[in-house]
Amino acid sequence: MAGRPREFDRDDALHRAMLVFWKHGYDATSLAMLTKAMGIRPPSLYAAFGDKRALFEEVLKHYAETD
């Protein structure tokens, strides 16, 4: 059974998350801060990226590939 398609741009969401992590650091960055900056709701974050740690790791990978 397929889920609903994503309603956000994944690369843009990663970039926005990266900016939040840069500004506040990993420990001080909350899921609420991330979802607000990324323009998504918590269920979408978990469905697309897993948990905060997995998102952070993907942000690092995204940064390495794009900058």
mmCIF file of N, CA, C and O in Angstrom:
data_model
loop_
_atom_site.group_PDB
_atom_site.id
_atom_site.type_symbol
_atom_site.label_atom_id
_atom_site.label_comp_id
_atom_site.label_asym_id
_atom_site.label_seq_id
_atom_site.Cartn_x
_atom_site.Cartn_y
_atom_site.Cartn_z
ATOM 1 N N MET A 1 0.848 -1.178 0.000
ATOM 2 C CA MET A 1 0.000 0.000 0.000
ATOM 3 C C MET A 1 0.892 1.239 0.000
ATOM 4 O O MET A 1 1.735 1.422 0.862
ATOM 5 N N ALA A 2 0.713 2.080 -0.954
ATOM 6 C CA ALA A 2 1.525 3.294 -1.073
ATOM 7 C C ALA A 2 0.949 4.397 -0.204
ATOM 8 O O ALA A 2 -0.257 4.527 -0.049
ATOM 9 N N GLY A 3 1.826 5.204 0.372
ATOM 10 C CA GLY A 3 1.397 6.349 1.163
ATOM 11 C C GLY A 3 1.117 7.535 0.277
ATOM 12 O O GLY A 3 1.278 7.488 -0.938
ATOM 13 N N ARG A 4 0.702 8.603 0.912
ATOM 14 C CA ARG A 4 0.463 9.840 0.170
ATOM 15 C C ARG A 4 1.786 10.406 -0.317
ATOM 16 O O ARG A 4 2.802 10.285 0.353
ATOM 17 N N PRO A 5 1.787 11.046 -1.470
ATOM 18 C CA PRO A 5 3.024 11.657 -1.954
ATOM 19 C C PRO A 5 3.427 12.831 -1.055
ATOM 20 O O PRO A 5 2.594 13.466 -0.434
ATOM 21 N N ARG A 6 4.716 13.093 -0.995
ATOM 22 C CA ARG A 6 5.209 14.213 -0.201
ATOM 23 C C ARG A 6 4.696 15.517 -0.786
ATOM 24 O O ARG A 6 4.653 15.691 -1.998
ATOM 25 N N GLU A 7 4.374 16.424 0.112
ATOM 26 C CA GLU A 7 3.859 17.723 -0.314
ATOM 27 C C GLU A 7 4.879 18.825 -0.079
ATOM 28 O O GLU A 7 4.522 19.974 0.086
ATOM 29 N N PHE A 8 6.159 18.466 -0.063
ATOM 30 C CA PHE A 8 7.202 19.456 0.144
ATOM 31 C C PHE A 8 8.431 19.071 -0.665
ATOM 32 O O PHE A 8 8.596 17.921 -1.044
ATOM 33 N N ASP A 9 9.282 20.058 -0.897
ATOM 34 C CA ASP A 9 10.525 19.843 -1.622
ATOM 35 C C ASP A 9 11.572 19.347 -0.627
ATOM 36 O O ASP A 9 11.948 20.067 0.300
ATOM 37 N N ARG A 10 12.024 18.136 -0.801
ATOM 38 C CA ARG A 10 12.942 17.502 0.146
ATOM 39 C C ARG A 10 14.263 18.283 0.266
ATOM 40 O O ARG A 10 14.752 18.505 1.374
ATOM 41 N N ASP A 11 14.838 18.698 -0.849
ATOM 42 C CA ASP A 11 16.097 19.444 -0.804
ATOM 43 C C ASP A 11 15.930 20.776 -0.088
ATOM 44 O O ASP A 11 16.795 21.188 0.689
ATOM 45 N N ASP A 12 14.830 21.450 -0.331
ATOM 46 C CA ASP A 12 14.561 22.711 0.352
ATOM 47 C C ASP A 12 14.392 22.480 1.848
ATOM 48 O O ASP A 12 14.916 23.245 2.665
ATOM 49 N N ALA A 13 13.684 21.426 2.215
ATOM 50 C CA ALA A 13 13.492 21.106 3.627
ATOM 51 C C ALA A 13 14.827 20.797 4.302
ATOM 52 O O ALA A 13 15.075 21.241 5.429
ATOM 53 N N LEU A 14 15.702 20.071 3.620
ATOM 54 C CA LEU A 14 17.019 19.774 4.176
ATOM 55 C C LEU A 14 17.836 21.054 4.359
ATOM 56 O O LEU A 14 18.525 21.226 5.368
ATOM 57 N N HIS A 15 17.766 21.945 3.383
ATOM 58 C CA HIS A 15 18.498 23.207 3.489
ATOM 59 C C HIS A 15 17.993 24.022 4.682
ATOM 60 O O HIS A 15 18.789 24.578 5.452
ATOM 61 N N ARG A 16 16.701 24.077 4.852
ATOM 62 C CA ARG A 16 16.125 24.831 5.970
ATOM 63 C C ARG A 16 16.515 24.205 7.306
ATOM 64 O O ARG A 16 16.825 24.916 8.264
ATOM 65 N N ALA A 17 16.506 22.878 7.370
ATOM 66 C CA ALA A 17 16.927 22.191 8.591
ATOM 67 C C ALA A 17 18.396 22.476 8.874
ATOM 68 O O ALA A 17 18.788 22.700 10.028
ATOM 69 N N MET A 18 19.211 22.496 7.839
ATOM 70 C CA MET A 18 20.630 22.774 7.992
ATOM 71 C C MET A 18 20.840 24.145 8.639
ATOM 72 O O MET A 18 21.662 24.293 9.552
ATOM 73 N N LEU A 19 20.096 25.133 8.204
ATOM 74 C CA LEU A 19 20.232 26.476 8.764
ATOM 75 C C LEU A 19 19.878 26.501 10.245
ATOM 76 O O LEU A 19 20.532 27.193 11.041
ATOM 77 N N VAL A 20 18.861 25.749 10.624
ATOM 78 C CA VAL A 20 18.467 25.694 12.040
ATOM 79 C C VAL A 20 19.553 25.004 12.863
ATOM 80 O O VAL A 20 19.930 25.496 13.940
ATOM 81 N N PHE A 21 20.067 23.887 12.369
ATOM 82 C CA PHE A 21 21.137 23.202 13.087
ATOM 83 C C PHE A 21 22.369 24.102 13.217
ATOM 84 O O PHE A 21 23.010 24.129 14.265
ATOM 85 N N TRP A 22 22.718 24.826 12.166
ATOM 86 C CA TRP A 22 23.871 25.730 12.210
ATOM 87 C C TRP A 22 23.669 26.818 13.262
ATOM 88 O O TRP A 22 24.585 27.166 13.987
ATOM 89 N N LYS A 23 22.475 27.375 13.305
ATOM 90 C CA LYS A 23 22.208 28.495 14.205
ATOM 91 C C LYS A 23 22.184 28.063 15.675
ATOM 92 O O LYS A 23 22.700 28.777 16.539
ATOM 93 N N HIS A 24 21.588 26.914 15.957
ATOM 94 C CA HIS A 24 21.340 26.518 17.343
ATOM 95 C C HIS A 24 22.179 25.339 17.823
ATOM 96 O O HIS A 24 22.230 25.092 19.027
ATOM 97 N N GLY A 25 22.790 24.613 16.906
ATOM 98 C CA GLY A 25 23.501 23.399 17.290
ATOM 99 C C GLY A 25 22.530 22.230 17.414
ATOM 100 O O GLY A 25 21.315 22.418 17.556
ATOM 101 N N TYR A 26 23.069 21.040 17.358
ATOM 102 C CA TYR A 26 22.223 19.844 17.371
ATOM 103 C C TYR A 26 21.393 19.743 18.652
ATOM 104 O O TYR A 26 20.181 19.575 18.606
ATOM 105 N N ASP A 27 22.044 19.839 19.802
ATOM 106 C CA ASP A 27 21.347 19.626 21.077
ATOM 107 C C ASP A 27 20.252 20.653 21.332
ATOM 108 O O ASP A 27 19.199 20.311 21.873
ATOM 109 N N ALA A 28 20.489 21.903 20.979
ATOM 110 C CA ALA A 28 19.525 22.963 21.262
ATOM 111 C C ALA A 28 18.406 23.054 20.222
ATOM 112 O O ALA A 28 17.444 23.790 20.413
ATOM 113 N N THR A 29 18.523 22.323 19.142
ATOM 114 C CA THR A 29 17.497 22.347 18.094
ATOM 115 C C THR A 29 16.386 21.366 18.440
ATOM 116 O O THR A 29 16.623 20.173 18.619
ATOM 117 N N SER A 30 15.176 21.876 18.531
ATOM 118 C CA SER A 30 14.024 21.028 18.853
ATOM 119 C C SER A 30 13.306 20.605 17.573
ATOM 120 O O SER A 30 13.461 21.224 16.514
ATOM 121 N N LEU A 31 12.509 19.573 17.700
ATOM 122 C CA LEU A 31 11.690 19.145 16.553
ATOM 123 C C LEU A 31 10.718 20.248 16.155
ATOM 124 O O LEU A 31 10.454 20.435 14.967
ATOM 125 N N ALA A 32 10.206 20.988 17.139
ATOM 126 C CA ALA A 32 9.290 22.090 16.825
ATOM 127 C C ALA A 32 9.997 23.156 15.982
ATOM 128 O O ALA A 32 9.410 23.687 15.030
ATOM 129 N N MET A 33 11.242 23.455 16.326
ATOM 130 C CA MET A 33 12.009 24.434 15.541
ATOM 131 C C MET A 33 12.225 23.929 14.122
ATOM 132 O O MET A 33 12.111 24.691 13.154
ATOM 133 N N LEU A 34 12.551 22.659 14.006
ATOM 134 C CA LEU A 34 12.806 22.082 12.686
ATOM 135 C C LEU A 34 11.555 22.072 11.820
ATOM 136 O O LEU A 34 11.591 22.500 10.666
ATOM 137 N N THR A 35 10.459 21.590 12.373
ATOM 138 C CA THR A 35 9.240 21.501 11.558
ATOM 139 C C THR A 35 8.743 22.885 11.151
ATOM 140 O O THR A 35 8.273 23.069 10.029
ATOM 141 N N LYS A 36 8.891 23.856 12.033
ATOM 142 C CA LYS A 36 8.484 25.223 11.684
ATOM 143 C C LYS A 36 9.338 25.753 10.539
ATOM 144 O O LYS A 36 8.820 26.291 9.561
ATOM 145 N N ALA A 37 10.651 25.601 10.651
ATOM 146 C CA ALA A 37 11.554 26.099 9.618
ATOM 147 C C ALA A 37 11.367 25.364 8.295
ATOM 148 O O ALA A 37 11.479 25.968 7.223
ATOM 149 N N MET A 38 11.088 24.075 8.375
ATOM 150 C CA MET A 38 10.951 23.253 7.170
ATOM 151 C C MET A 38 9.571 23.385 6.542
ATOM 152 O O MET A 38 9.361 22.964 5.403
ATOM 153 N N GLY A 39 8.627 23.944 7.277
ATOM 154 C CA GLY A 39 7.271 24.111 6.762
ATOM 155 C C GLY A 39 6.504 22.807 6.659
ATOM 156 O O GLY A 39 5.654 22.653 5.778
ATOM 157 N N ILE A 40 6.814 21.872 7.566
ATOM 158 C CA ILE A 40 6.123 20.587 7.569
ATOM 159 C C ILE A 40 5.633 20.269 8.981
ATOM 160 O O ILE A 40 6.036 20.920 9.949
ATOM 161 N N ARG A 41 4.785 19.276 9.090
ATOM 162 C CA ARG A 41 4.268 18.834 10.383
ATOM 163 C C ARG A 41 5.109 17.661 10.876
ATOM 164 O O ARG A 41 5.745 16.965 10.077
ATOM 165 N N PRO A 42 5.113 17.433 12.187
ATOM 166 C CA PRO A 42 5.932 16.339 12.729
ATOM 167 C C PRO A 42 5.731 14.973 12.060
ATOM 168 O O PRO A 42 6.727 14.299 11.771
ATOM 169 N N PRO A 43 4.508 14.553 11.747
ATOM 170 C CA PRO A 43 4.374 13.247 11.082
ATOM 171 C C PRO A 43 5.102 13.189 9.734
ATOM 172 O O PRO A 43 5.663 12.156 9.374
ATOM 173 N N SER A 44 5.128 14.311 9.023
ATOM 174 C CA SER A 44 5.836 14.350 7.743
ATOM 175 C C SER A 44 7.337 14.248 7.944
ATOM 176 O O SER A 44 8.037 13.597 7.169
ATOM 177 N N LEU A 45 7.846 14.901 8.992
ATOM 178 C CA LEU A 45 9.271 14.813 9.287
ATOM 179 C C LEU A 45 9.659 13.365 9.581
ATOM 180 O O LEU A 45 10.621 12.851 9.025
ATOM 181 N N TYR A 46 8.887 12.720 10.446
ATOM 182 C CA TYR A 46 9.192 11.333 10.795
ATOM 183 C C TYR A 46 9.065 10.405 9.590
ATOM 184 O O TYR A 46 9.898 9.515 9.401
ATOM 185 N N ALA A 47 8.052 10.615 8.767
ATOM 186 C CA ALA A 47 7.851 9.755 7.599
ATOM 187 C C ALA A 47 8.973 9.938 6.572
ATOM 188 O O ALA A 47 9.420 8.966 5.959
ATOM 189 N N ALA A 48 9.429 11.157 6.396
ATOM 190 C CA ALA A 48 10.423 11.439 5.363
ATOM 191 C C ALA A 48 11.855 11.213 5.832
ATOM 192 O O ALA A 48 12.699 10.788 5.041
ATOM 193 N N PHE A 49 12.134 11.517 7.092
ATOM 194 C CA PHE A 49 13.516 11.515 7.552
ATOM 195 C C PHE A 49 13.798 10.600 8.735
ATOM 196 O O PHE A 49 14.953 10.389 9.079
ATOM 197 N N GLY A 50 12.785 10.095 9.381
ATOM 198 C CA GLY A 50 12.999 9.311 10.593
ATOM 199 C C GLY A 50 13.025 10.246 11.790
ATOM 200 O O GLY A 50 12.202 11.141 11.890
ATOM 201 N N ASP A 51 13.987 10.083 12.656
ATOM 202 C CA ASP A 51 14.074 10.920 13.846
ATOM 203 C C ASP A 51 15.042 12.089 13.635
ATOM 204 O O ASP A 51 15.592 12.266 12.545
ATOM 205 N N LYS A 52 15.243 12.872 14.688
ATOM 206 C CA LYS A 52 16.100 14.048 14.608
ATOM 207 C C LYS A 52 17.524 13.669 14.210
ATOM 208 O O LYS A 52 18.144 14.345 13.389
ATOM 209 N N ARG A 53 18.039 12.598 14.767
ATOM 210 C CA ARG A 53 19.404 12.165 14.465
ATOM 211 C C ARG A 53 19.547 11.792 12.986
ATOM 212 O O ARG A 53 20.515 12.166 12.326
ATOM 213 N N ALA A 54 18.576 11.061 12.461
ATOM 214 C CA ALA A 54 18.614 10.665 11.053
ATOM 215 C C ALA A 54 18.514 11.894 10.149
ATOM 216 O O ALA A 54 19.191 11.972 9.119
ATOM 217 N N LEU A 55 17.693 12.856 10.544
ATOM 218 C CA LEU A 55 17.590 14.103 9.775
ATOM 219 C C LEU A 55 18.931 14.829 9.787
ATOM 220 O O LEU A 55 19.402 15.295 8.745
ATOM 221 N N PHE A 56 19.565 14.921 10.945
ATOM 222 C CA PHE A 56 20.859 15.588 11.051
ATOM 223 C C PHE A 56 21.892 14.922 10.146
ATOM 224 O O PHE A 56 22.637 15.595 9.438
ATOM 225 N N GLU A 57 21.918 13.613 10.150
ATOM 226 C CA GLU A 57 22.864 12.885 9.295
ATOM 227 C C GLU A 57 22.587 13.146 7.821
ATOM 228 O O GLU A 57 23.508 13.314 7.023
ATOM 229 N N GLU A 58 21.305 13.234 7.464
ATOM 230 C CA GLU A 58 20.965 13.527 6.075
ATOM 231 C C GLU A 58 21.322 14.970 5.712
ATOM 232 O O GLU A 58 21.742 15.253 4.592
ATOM 233 N N VAL A 59 21.167 15.883 6.661
ATOM 234 C CA VAL A 59 21.572 17.274 6.445
ATOM 235 C C VAL A 59 23.070 17.342 6.165
ATOM 236 O O VAL A 59 23.517 18.054 5.252
ATOM 237 N N LEU A 60 23.872 16.603 6.939
ATOM 238 C CA LEU A 60 25.318 16.586 6.718
ATOM 239 C C LEU A 60 25.656 16.050 5.327
ATOM 240 O O LEU A 60 26.508 16.607 4.629
ATOM 241 N N LYS A 61 24.999 14.991 4.927
ATOM 242 C CA LYS A 61 25.210 14.412 3.604
ATOM 243 C C LYS A 61 24.810 15.407 2.515
ATOM 244 O O LYS A 61 25.530 15.607 1.530
ATOM 245 N N HIS A 62 23.664 16.041 2.706
ATOM 246 C CA HIS A 62 23.169 17.043 1.746
ATOM 247 C C HIS A 62 24.170 18.195 1.621
ATOM 248 O O HIS A 62 24.488 18.630 0.509
ATOM 249 N N TYR A 63 24.684 18.653 2.755
ATOM 250 C CA TYR A 63 25.677 19.739 2.734
ATOM 251 C C TYR A 63 26.920 19.328 1.964
ATOM 252 O O TYR A 63 27.426 20.087 1.136
ATOM 253 N N ALA A 64 27.417 18.133 2.222
ATOM 254 C CA ALA A 64 28.623 17.641 1.552
ATOM 255 C C ALA A 64 28.421 17.524 0.048
ATOM 256 O O ALA A 64 29.353 17.750 -0.731
ATOM 257 N N GLU A 65 27.230 17.185 -0.371
ATOM 258 C CA GLU A 65 26.948 16.992 -1.798
ATOM 259 C C GLU A 65 26.650 18.297 -2.532
ATOM 260 O O GLU A 65 26.797 18.350 -3.749
ATOM 261 N N THR A 66 26.209 19.322 -1.808
ATOM 262 C CA THR A 66 25.767 20.530 -2.495
ATOM 263 C C THR A 66 26.667 21.737 -2.283
ATOM 264 O O THR A 66 26.656 22.656 -3.087
ATOM 265 N N ASP A 67 27.413 21.793 -1.204
ATOM 266 C CA ASP A 67 28.250 22.959 -0.930
ATOM 267 C C ASP A 67 29.719 22.618 -1.001
ATOM 268 O O ASP A 67 30.162 21.557 -0.956
#
